[in-house]
Amino acid sequence: QTKWNLPAAYPADNPHSENLIAFAKDVEAATSGKLQITVHPGASLFKAPDIKRAVVTGQAQMGEVLLSIHENEDPLFGVDVVPFLATSFPDAMKLYQASKPAIAKKLDAQGLKLLFVVPWAPQGVYVNKPLATIEDMKGLKWRAYNVGTARIGELVGAQSVTIQAAELPQALATGVVNSFMSSGGTGYDAKAWESLKYFYDVQAWIPKDYTFVNKAAFDALDKPTQEAILKAAATAETRGWKAWQDKSTWYLDQLKAKGMNVEPPSPALKAGFQKIGEQLTADWLKKAGADGQAIVDAYKKM
Amino acid sequence: MANLGMIELSFILLGVMILLLGSGIWIAVSLGLVGFVAMALTTSLPLGAVLATTTWSASASWTLAALPLFIWMGEILFRTKLSEEMFRGLSPWVQWLPGRLTHVNVIGCGIFAAVSGSSAATCATIGKIALPELDKRGYDKGLSLGSLAGSGTLGLLIPPSIPMVVYAVTANVSVLQVFLGGFLPGVLVMVLYSGYIIIWSLLNPSKIPPRDPPMPFRQKLRESSKLVPCLLLIFAVFLSLVLGFATATECAAWGVTGALLLAWWSGTLTRKNFLESIMSATRLTCMIMLILAGAAYTTAAMAYTGIPAALATWVQGQQLTPGMLALYLSVMYIILGCLIDGISMIVLTAVIVLPMVKQAGLDLVWFGVYLIIHVEMAQITPPVGFNLFVLQNMSGRDTFTVARAAFPFFVLLLASVFIITEYPEIVMFLPKLAFPD
Amino acid sequence: MLRRALDLLYLGAGYAAGIFLVAIFAIMMVMSVGRQFAINIPAGDDFASWCMAAMAFLGLAHTFKRGEMIRVGLLLERLHGRTKQIAEIVALGIATAFILYFTRYAVQMTYDSWRFNDVAQGVVALPLWIPQLGFAGGLAILSIALIDEMVNVVVGNRPSYELGSPDETPDEFIERISQGGGG
Ligand code: NA
Ligand code: NA
């Protein structure tokens, strides 16, 4: 009997964590308990930034992480968060298929085997006032938490504010921040409606969580167990994509029910974002080079 | 070794911990070694790598950065004599109460808790002021140490509070609601503490020194005007938070700024005082941080062993009413609270406890306050209790001596848990007032 | 000569820790006040976190030498003479072994960060080995301080972490604390 640990960053009732727990159960059932995977959700074993490194160095055998947080390490890891490249679930799936070989190869070089990938809800803009055009974003106190959001803030002329995720609800309540970009789910979790009244469903990008396994640990298993894992992984991927499509509508309904104005962007606002998107895609392509261009080309052909 | 039973393992670890602590190994090292033994017995993972990752990750923390600043603020205030003036401002008004100046511990900590998000910092700041003063006047050491240890924990219950933020994020509830929920229970705990001090003093009249010479009302007011700078500082920090100038963490920096301004204004901000305050705050922080690092490693090791999860699952298996559930959880949290730090306690158990709590129909804001009171208890139970460490460091008394002195206040915290379980409105009144849905 | 150099090392690292405390304060104030004037420190939260870690570990040796690292003294306080010396050597030996082990892996992690080109995930992609130097370095200095102390106790001296003058009473200790020296 083998026991594995799977550190995950999000709370136990987050659909990602629920999916991982179901995955662990599937594996246990398929191997008749020969491989037991303990999921450690809510960053209770390792925090999000440390999970990949922990699996690489064998501190845990498996891990799940929002891969785009590692975009500083390798621009390819940031392919999911290039604004307006893939803005719907079908597109996100295509982008995933287009980028999978390159990313799996990168992970493989670090000693990781990619198992499955599950999306989050599309990203929109939470803000304290109505936005007719992109110019209305000038002067907003905009939460910048990674290279992409900092650059968006810079391009729209907003004032970038550095706030940790844990302090976001309080920062919203006291007006330290009055706008940020995130998914319907994050705003729901942060109870954004208590301070901000508008959510623009601009669907800027769809970030994804990647679940991987330490290659050496995987190779040490017998063939049937390996196959059980791969089969459960495929099931988890399908289940995860389905769950998030349902969930993202549900989140938006919840925001509406709590009194937020949930709206699609006006054509003018959308055009403004598209222009920024082009700029940021160009930025990204410059960093990601030929590999990045190949992914985008493959994606556009799909 | 993988088949080692959970119960055997728990006893082995407890034994190792007691042995190490007993033989005078530094507490941070003992904690780290217990984590090491736990992992070595249950996993074949790289222990050293986990040690490095978890300790680095726990120390390089934005929210923790408030801790040294609040400690520094206390060190500055201490050197300005402002702390003494605060003491003198409060003391004329509590002379008539049985227990006299001991109440200054409770009220002082209560006031300071309104700017500090940490229990250890509250305890250290007020302790620096009150311990020598009470000692000089010959107050009972047990009572002054115990009331300080207990009152210091108010730093967690009266907002702002670092563990409340951690809980709110973990449980997916509004931070502000949990903050508001903690306020009245904070007042309740202060009343319980003061009530206990009064009763104890009536029972032990010989152990309370005579009152200071009586003072005409005007002079009392004049003495209390010395409180104004302190209250102004607290008000300014509070305002920086409410008006959106600062986050909960940054308001610690505002506290330091305020303290520096007051020191400059009162003419006590000498170069020597300034440098000493920095080095003193640095050493106290380093001491606490190494323990926190050891605790972070042990927490990770425990997550690997599955002991905390097993404990929580066992509670879940008992088919309980909400009241009984709260009781069982109390037992679990008190045991865990002896061994691990409060934030780890919240994070480690949330996985299994929160769904269970929801299922039992308990309100998550209420549960947050309930949990924070247990975190408060954890600060004053040995062998791992941060207020005990702070007071051990400040008073030169042993951890267990301080813990024994703090025991009545531990019981009072437990009583407050029973009270808020019986009357949940005490917690829910303010959150419902602000968020009427 | 060596004595002087070692003491200077502990104190110097302690001062460095103090400087990082001031840096945390400065970063937070600039972040907070700066918001009112549209000034932002990119990744200010990351920089404050790194200062926090550097401070926590660089000050350890100084804190240890000053006797402010706490332990349960219940048993040790009752021992005298040769037994006490042996007990101290055992405690120091275990602590030294653990901290050396800790240091070894902290250095390994820092080296790996450099080798794998691990960078920060926020707005500023700083290579992580830079802030981790304070972590690994602080632990290395603590290791040296522990070995130094071990030698000191083995040759029969009183441990230097046993505070100030040899016959300090508890009241004097509190007095010293209240004058601000002792944390
Ligand atoms: Na507080
Ligand atoms: Na405790």
Coordinates of N, CA, C and O in Angstrom, one line a residue, chain A residues 53 56-57 73 109-110, chain C residues 104 107-119 127-130 132:
Chain A
R53 N 7.2 23.6 -6.3 CA 8.6 23.3 -5.9 C 8.6 22.1 -4.9 O 9.5 21.2 -4.9
V56 N 8.3 19.0 -7.0 CA 9.6 18.8 -7.8 C 10.6 18.2 -6.9 O 11.3 17.2 -7.3
T57 N 10.7 18.6 -5.6 CA 11.7 18.1 -4.7 C 11.3 16.9 -3.9 O 11.9 16.5 -2.9
E73 N 8.5 32.8 -13.8 CA 9.5 31.8 -14.0 C 9.7 31.4 -15.5 O 10.8 31.2 -16.0
A109 N 10.5 18.6 -17.9 CA 11.9 19.0 -17.7 C 12.2 19.3 -16.2 O 13.3 19.1 -15.7
Q110 N 11.2 19.6 -15.4 CA 11.4 19.9 -14.0 C 11.1 18.6 -13.2 O 11.1 18.7 -12.0
Chain C
R104 N 21.7 23.3 7.0 CA 22.1 22.6 5.8 C 21.0 22.6 4.8 O 21.3 22.9 3.6
V107 N 20.4 26.2 3.4 CA 21.4 26.5 2.4 C 21.0 25.8 1.1 O 21.1 26.4 0.0
Q108 N 20.6 24.5 1.2 CA 20.3 23.7 0.0 C 19.1 24.4 -0.7 O 19.1 24.5 -1.9
M109 N 18.1 24.9 0.0 CA 16.9 25.5 -0.6 C 17.3 26.7 -1.4 O 16.9 27.0 -2.5
T110 N 18.2 27.6 -0.7 CA 18.6 28.8 -1.3 C 19.4 28.5 -2.6 O 19.2 29.1 -3.6
Y111 N 20.3 27.5 -2.5 CA 21.1 27.1 -3.6 C 20.2 26.6 -4.8 O 20.4 26.9 -5.9
D112 N 19.2 25.8 -4.4 CA 18.2 25.3 -5.4 C 17.5 26.4 -6.1 O 17.2 26.4 -7.3
S113 N 17.1 27.4 -5.3 CA 16.4 28.5 -5.9 C 17.3 29.2 -6.9 O 16.7 29.6 -8.0
W114 N 18.5 29.3 -6.7 CA 19.5 29.9 -7.6 C 19.6 28.9 -8.8 O 19.5 29.4 -10.0
R115 N 19.7 27.6 -8.5 CA 20.0 26.6 -9.6 C 18.7 26.5 -10.5 O 18.8 26.5 -11.7
F116 N 17.5 26.5 -9.9 CA 16.3 26.3 -10.7 C 15.8 27.7 -11.2 O 14.8 27.8 -11.8
N117 N 16.6 28.8 -10.9 CA 16.1 30.1 -11.3 C 14.7 30.4 -10.8 O 13.9 30.8 -11.5
D118 N 14.5 30.1 -9.5 CA 13.2 30.4 -8.9 C 13.0 31.9 -8.7 O 13.9 32.5 -8.2
V119 N 11.9 32.4 -9.2 CA 11.7 33.8 -9.1 C 10.3 34.1 -8.3 O 9.5 33.3 -8.3
P127 N 14.8 37.2 -8.2 CA 15.2 35.8 -8.0 C 15.1 35.5 -6.5 O 15.6 36.3 -5.6
L128 N 14.5 34.4 -6.1 CA 14.2 34.1 -4.7 C 15.5 33.9 -3.8 O 15.4 34.0 -2.6
W129 N 16.6 33.5 -4.5 CA 17.8 33.2 -3.7 C 18.3 34.4 -2.9 O 18.9 34.4 -1.9
I130 N 17.9 35.6 -3.5 CA 18.4 36.9 -2.8 C 17.8 37.1 -1.5 O 18.5 37.1 -0.5
Q132 N 16.4 34.8 0.2 CA 16.6 33.6 1.0 C 18.0 33.6 1.7 O 18.3 32.8 2.6

